[in-house]
Amino acid sequence: MVTLINNGLSPSQPVTMAVAPDGVLYVTNGIDGARRWDGQTNSAETAGISASTAHCEVAGSGSGDIYGSFDVYTRFVDDAGVPSSFSAATTIAVTSGDSFGQFDYTAIPVSDEDRVVGRQIWRNTAGQSTTFYLDVEIDDNTAASDSSTRTDGELVQQTAMRYLTEDGWPNANRFGPPPSHMQVVVSFGNRMWYLVPADYTEGSASVSGTTVSGSGVQWTRQMIGRRVYHGGKLSGVISEFTNNGSLVLSTSAVSGFGSGSYYRIGDDDERNNVHFSEAGEPESFPLDDDGNYTNVITGQEDGDKLTGGMPLGSYLYLLKESHIYRLTTAGDPRRDAGIALVAERGCLNQRCWCRVEGMAFLMDRAGVYVFRGTQTEAVSPPVQDFFRGRINWSRSKWFHAEASADEETVRFFVALDDDLWAKSALCYNYRLKQWNEDEYPFWMGASATAPLGSERRLIAGADETVVLMNEGVLDGLAPYDSLREDSLPTGLSETVRGTVTGASTTTIRDADADFSFGNWHASPTSVGAPVTVIDSNGDHQTQRIASISGSTITVQNDWSTTPSVDDIYQIGAIEYEAKFGSFRFLDEERSNRRGVRITFEPQTEAGILNVRRYLNHSSSPLSSNFPYDNSIGGEVTRDSPNFQVDLTTAEGVMLQRFDDGFEDGSPADRIVEIELKGASGKERTKIYSIEVQGVQ
């Protein structure tokens, strides 16, 4: 079951997440403000509680011995006791001749935040403003008035709190909410750390005087205090949020600009800043009396910019585009934080690193490398062509990475070529030191590991759903929620593989099919499962399902070739392909038969596996000039490049003989490459060995 804990966040920026020592999950994107989720409730809530900018009114009444000068503050609290900082102050000064017996508090501020369930009124004792005491506790967020008859002697028996620490740092105002403009959150050393200011550039804008007007934008209240830039110049600081298309600057724009212009909302002076919470208080970010954060470390200025933060071992590493710095602290970063350069490699964003067995794998524009604290080792040279021309770097803020321990593989999810979102993954098996590419039918928005049973498994967010990776035999559908299945359960009446009886540019029809997937754990229409059509030559094409009605499947995009009657279709087929290196034919053909031999696990249900040959470094596979059966375990049709393997062959062996030959020194075929190309059926395809014969 998937629980939606938050929606309505800006689609312009990915979120980052971190779990605090108390088990609460914190989420931020630098646009909408941080969120928190305790894992127990059905929804996330705003992280931190904003202090009131208003103040209560104070008066004295009745006879008594209370007199002096008193400062009074209000603060909000939630049901877990998490407070806000102090509100604006109210001061009341009373001489001994006007002493009274009761404090009357009216116009007590009310919070507009849902998590606030109570309020507190704090005041000092006469003659000092160092320590404040809890005078009144209100168990609701509605009452406008309350009172107290406590004298100073009685008040000092209540909960006390210094206004400033002994070192002069904010204390009563240490409960500021996390900085809303930072897009990265990290949990390290019993504190939460926020860094990397987010830029907002969606739509267009204009500035006239103090008014900022936008078109195609989704501005938020959290943008107050941020800066508007145009043409690389600062226009002004945002002081008010009117609505999602209108903002107000604190002063007339330094540099105005007309409608439809490119603009940017950001914080250039925070590019190297790292904010940190109080120890053990993940929602406490101290503010001074001017409302400025005080728990801030400024990194080294090197012309590079921060992209993330990575806890590894006993250190927090600050990641930039092309540098890594190590942050050290003995316990109080305000006093003893140290920052040192440790590597001249970087990281694309906060989601493009993952830890594995005490080391980390990271991706920057130069490739993928392993980091061990001070040393880096490039691991991506075998796939460097992806980094030279195929990766769509303009979409790099949406890339992400995660490690799968059961596969001993790290996946870097990237957008290739013209893709706008991550639909492919560069996969590195760190045990075998081998690479492969995964391509998915869904856009992969995020990835993580999660506990499932006794294991941690890789999950991914795809099209508003959560999918379990490396699980099952079909993509996008499952009759049950069981794990580690190698085949579909027997006895299912629903049709997942059948024969096409009719088709159009966007549909296929099977008059004999039963497409009643309503009771399945995941039905093909719930996530838009892929459906693959295989023609008589073994060629196959795949589209995602848009809907199923009766015996007709409608797909989301046009088929590249309209399917024919008697073609085979497979719902949820997982396509795969592997192309191996070049092999040179042996010169002595007569004593060296040429061919390819594949062993596999025999299946009870048909699957798709084609063997293709490429000669002399050609980019096109060799087609057969005639159908022949000079083989075991398969067949090839005329003018087709596909030798179609029969995966139900009881022996689990396929052998295809080659009829190509040459004499040494002739211009005949000398080089061969073998490619396997297929798609899963109702069972997981298991290939054990591939042997190319007659080559060296």
JSON list of N, CA and C in Angstrom, two decimals, residues 16-17 24 35 47 58 68 85 94 138 155 164 182 271 302 324 329 331 377 435 442 485 502 506 588 618 621 662 675:
[
{"chain": "A", "resi": 16, "resn": "THR", "atom": "N", "xyz": [15.03, 16.43, -1.64]},
{"chain": "A", "resi": 16, "resn": "THR", "atom": "CA", "xyz": [16.02, 15.60, -0.96]},
{"chain": "A", "resi": 16, "resn": "THR", "atom": "C", "xyz": [15.46, 15.25, 0.41]},
{"chain": "A", "resi": 17, "resn": "MET", "atom": "N", "xyz": [15.95, 14.15, 0.98]},
{"chain": "A", "resi": 17, "resn": "MET", "atom": "CA", "xyz": [15.40, 13.65, 2.24]},
{"chain": "A", "resi": 17, "resn": "MET", "atom": "C", "xyz": [16.53, 13.21, 3.16]},
{"chain": "A", "resi": 24, "resn": "VAL", "atom": "N", "xyz": [12.50, 10.88, 12.59]},
{"chain": "A", "resi": 24, "resn": "VAL", "atom": "CA", "xyz": [11.61, 11.71, 11.78]},
{"chain": "A", "resi": 24, "resn": "VAL", "atom": "C", "xyz": [12.27, 11.99, 10.43]},
{"chain": "A", "resi": 35, "resn": "ARG", "atom": "N", "xyz": [9.56, 19.88, 5.00]},
{"chain": "A", "resi": 35, "resn": "ARG", "atom": "CA", "xyz": [8.46, 19.10, 5.57]},
{"chain": "A", "resi": 35, "resn": "ARG", "atom": "C", "xyz": [9.03, 18.04, 6.51]},
{"chain": "A", "resi": 47, "resn": "ALA", "atom": "N", "xyz": [8.00, 21.60, 8.56]},
{"chain": "A", "resi": 47, "resn": "ALA", "atom": "CA", "xyz": [9.08, 21.44, 9.54]},
{"chain": "A", "resi": 47, "resn": "ALA", "atom": "C", "xyz": [9.34, 22.77, 10.22]},
{"chain": "A", "resi": 58, "resn": "VAL", "atom": "N", "xyz": [-0.61, 43.44, 27.21]},
{"chain": "A", "resi": 58, "resn": "VAL", "atom": "CA", "xyz": [-0.45, 43.14, 28.64]},
{"chain": "A", "resi": 58, "resn": "VAL", "atom": "C", "xyz": [-0.94, 44.33, 29.46]},
{"chain": "A", "resi": 68, "resn": "GLY", "atom": "N", "xyz": [7.28, 46.74, 38.42]},
{"chain": "A", "resi": 68, "resn": "GLY", "atom": "CA", "xyz": [8.58, 46.68, 37.77]},
{"chain": "A", "resi": 68, "resn": "GLY", "atom": "C", "xyz": [8.42, 46.75, 36.26]},
{"chain": "A", "resi": 85, "resn": "SER", "atom": "N", "xyz": [10.20, 29.97, 18.14]},
{"chain": "A", "resi": 85, "resn": "SER", "atom": "CA", "xyz": [10.95, 31.00, 18.86]},
{"chain": "A", "resi": 85, "resn": "SER", "atom": "C", "xyz": [9.96, 32.00, 19.45]},
{"chain": "A", "resi": 94, "resn": "VAL", "atom": "N", "xyz": [5.69, 49.28, 35.44]},
{"chain": "A", "resi": 94, "resn": "VAL", "atom": "CA", "xyz": [4.77, 49.69, 36.50]},
{"chain": "A", "resi": 94, "resn": "VAL", "atom": "C", "xyz": [5.58, 50.12, 37.72]},
{"chain": "A", "resi": 138, "resn": "ILE", "atom": "N", "xyz": [-1.28, 27.61, 27.47]},
{"chain": "A", "resi": 138, "resn": "ILE", "atom": "CA", "xyz": [-2.63, 27.55, 26.91]},
{"chain": "A", "resi": 138, "resn": "ILE", "atom": "C", "xyz": [-2.72, 26.32, 26.01]},
{"chain": "A", "resi": 155, "resn": "LEU", "atom": "N", "xyz": [7.07, 32.92, 40.18]},
{"chain": "A", "resi": 155, "resn": "LEU", "atom": "CA", "xyz": [7.44, 32.70, 38.78]},
{"chain": "A", "resi": 155, "resn": "LEU", "atom": "C", "xyz": [8.76, 31.95, 38.66]},
{"chain": "A", "resi": 164, "resn": "LEU", "atom": "N", "xyz": [19.66, 34.52, 25.93]},
{"chain": "A", "resi": 164, "resn": "LEU", "atom": "CA", "xyz": [20.87, 34.20, 25.18]},
{"chain": "A", "resi": 164, "resn": "LEU", "atom": "C", "xyz": [21.65, 33.16, 25.95]},
{"chain": "A", "resi": 182, "resn": "MET", "atom": "N", "xyz": [16.97, 26.39, 1.08]},
{"chain": "A", "resi": 182, "resn": "MET", "atom": "CA", "xyz": [18.00, 25.40, 0.84]},
{"chain": "A", "resi": 182, "resn": "MET", "atom": "C", "xyz": [17.38, 24.09, 0.34]},
{"chain": "A", "resi": 271, "resn": "ARG", "atom": "N", "xyz": [25.74, 30.70, -1.74]},
{"chain": "A", "resi": 271, "resn": "ARG", "atom": "CA", "xyz": [26.23, 29.57, -2.54]},
{"chain": "A", "resi": 271, "resn": "ARG", "atom": "C", "xyz": [27.17, 28.66, -1.76]},
{"chain": "A", "resi": 302, "resn": "ASP", "atom": "N", "xyz": [35.99, 29.18, -4.18]},
{"chain": "A", "resi": 302, "resn": "ASP", "atom": "CA", "xyz": [36.93, 28.67, -5.18]},
{"chain": "A", "resi": 302, "resn": "ASP", "atom": "C", "xyz": [36.36, 28.77, -6.60]},
{"chain": "A", "resi": 324, "resn": "ILE", "atom": "N", "xyz": [35.61, 18.30, -3.61]},
{"chain": "A", "resi": 324, "resn": "ILE", "atom": "CA", "xyz": [35.04, 17.75, -2.38]},
{"chain": "A", "resi": 324, "resn": "ILE", "atom": "C", "xyz": [35.83, 18.30, -1.20]},
{"chain": "A", "resi": 329, "resn": "THR", "atom": "N", "xyz": [34.32, 18.84, 12.98]},
{"chain": "A", "resi": 329, "resn": "THR", "atom": "CA", "xyz": [33.92, 19.61, 14.15]},
{"chain": "A", "resi": 329, "resn": "THR", "atom": "C", "xyz": [34.07, 18.73, 15.38]},
{"chain": "A", "resi": 331, "resn": "GLY", "atom": "N", "xyz": [32.26, 19.23, 18.01]},
{"chain": "A", "resi": 331, "resn": "GLY", "atom": "CA", "xyz": [30.99, 19.22, 18.72]},
{"chain": "A", "resi": 331, "resn": "GLY", "atom": "C", "xyz": [30.20, 20.50, 18.60]},
{"chain": "A", "resi": 377, "resn": "GLU", "atom": "N", "xyz": [38.90, 6.99, -7.44]},
{"chain": "A", "resi": 377, "resn": "GLU", "atom": "CA", "xyz": [39.28, 6.04, -8.50]},
{"chain": "A", "resi": 377, "resn": "GLU", "atom": "C", "xyz": [38.17, 6.01, -9.54]},
{"chain": "A", "resi": 435, "resn": "TRP", "atom": "N", "xyz": [29.89, -3.13, -16.28]},
{"chain": "A", "resi": 435, "resn": "TRP", "atom": "CA", "xyz": [28.84, -2.16, -16.55]},
{"chain": "A", "resi": 435, "resn": "TRP", "atom": "C", "xyz": [27.77, -2.75, -17.45]},
{"chain": "A", "resi": 442, "resn": "PHE", "atom": "N", "xyz": [9.22, 3.41, -17.94]},
{"chain": "A", "resi": 442, "resn": "PHE", "atom": "CA", "xyz": [8.68, 4.50, -17.13]},
{"chain": "A", "resi": 442, "resn": "PHE", "atom": "C", "xyz": [9.77, 5.55, -16.91]},
{"chain": "A", "resi": 485, "resn": "GLU", "atom": "N", "xyz": [9.74, -13.89, -7.11]},
{"chain": "A", "resi": 485, "resn": "GLU", "atom": "CA", "xyz": [9.12, -14.88, -7.99]},
{"chain": "A", "resi": 485, "resn": "GLU", "atom": "C", "xyz": [9.92, -14.98, -9.29]},
{"chain": "A", "resi": 502, "resn": "GLY", "atom": "N", "xyz": [-6.67, -8.30, -34.28]},
{"chain": "A", "resi": 502, "resn": "GLY", "atom": "CA", "xyz": [-6.97, -7.05, -34.96]},
{"chain": "A", "resi": 502, "resn": "GLY", "atom": "C", "xyz": [-6.13, -5.94, -34.36]},
{"chain": "A", "resi": 506, "resn": "THR", "atom": "N", "xyz": [-2.97, 2.57, -32.77]},
{"chain": "A", "resi": 506, "resn": "THR", "atom": "CA", "xyz": [-2.83, 2.73, -31.32]},
{"chain": "A", "resi": 506, "resn": "THR", "atom": "C", "xyz": [-3.47, 1.60, -30.52]},
{"chain": "A", "resi": 588, "resn": "GLU", "atom": "N", "xyz": [41.75, -21.31, -40.51]},
{"chain": "A", "resi": 588, "resn": "GLU", "atom": "CA", "xyz": [41.53, -22.68, -40.97]},
{"chain": "A", "resi": 588, "resn": "GLU", "atom": "C", "xyz": [40.08, -23.08, -40.70]},
{"chain": "A", "resi": 618, "resn": "SER", "atom": "N", "xyz": [30.04, -4.01, -39.00]},
{"chain": "A", "resi": 618, "resn": "SER", "atom": "CA", "xyz": [28.85, -3.37, -39.55]},
{"chain": "A", "resi": 618, "resn": "SER", "atom": "C", "xyz": [27.92, -2.94, -38.42]},
{"chain": "A", "resi": 621, "resn": "PRO", "atom": "N", "xyz": [22.68, -5.78, -38.48]},
{"chain": "A", "resi": 621, "resn": "PRO", "atom": "CA", "xyz": [22.83, -7.23, -38.37]},
{"chain": "A", "resi": 621, "resn": "PRO", "atom": "C", "xyz": [22.66, -7.90, -39.73]},
{"chain": "A", "resi": 662, "resn": "PHE", "atom": "N", "xyz": [36.08, -17.92, -45.64]},
{"chain": "A", "resi": 662, "resn": "PHE", "atom": "CA", "xyz": [36.98, -17.12, -46.46]},
{"chain": "A", "resi": 662, "resn": "PHE", "atom": "C", "xyz": [38.31, -17.83, -46.56]},
{"chain": "A", "resi": 675, "resn": "GLU", "atom": "N", "xyz": [24.95, -10.66, -30.93]},
{"chain": "A", "resi": 675, "resn": "GLU", "atom": "CA", "xyz": [24.02, -9.88, -30.11]},
{"chain": "A", "resi": 675, "resn": "GLU", "atom": "C", "xyz": [22.85, -10.76, -29.71]}
]
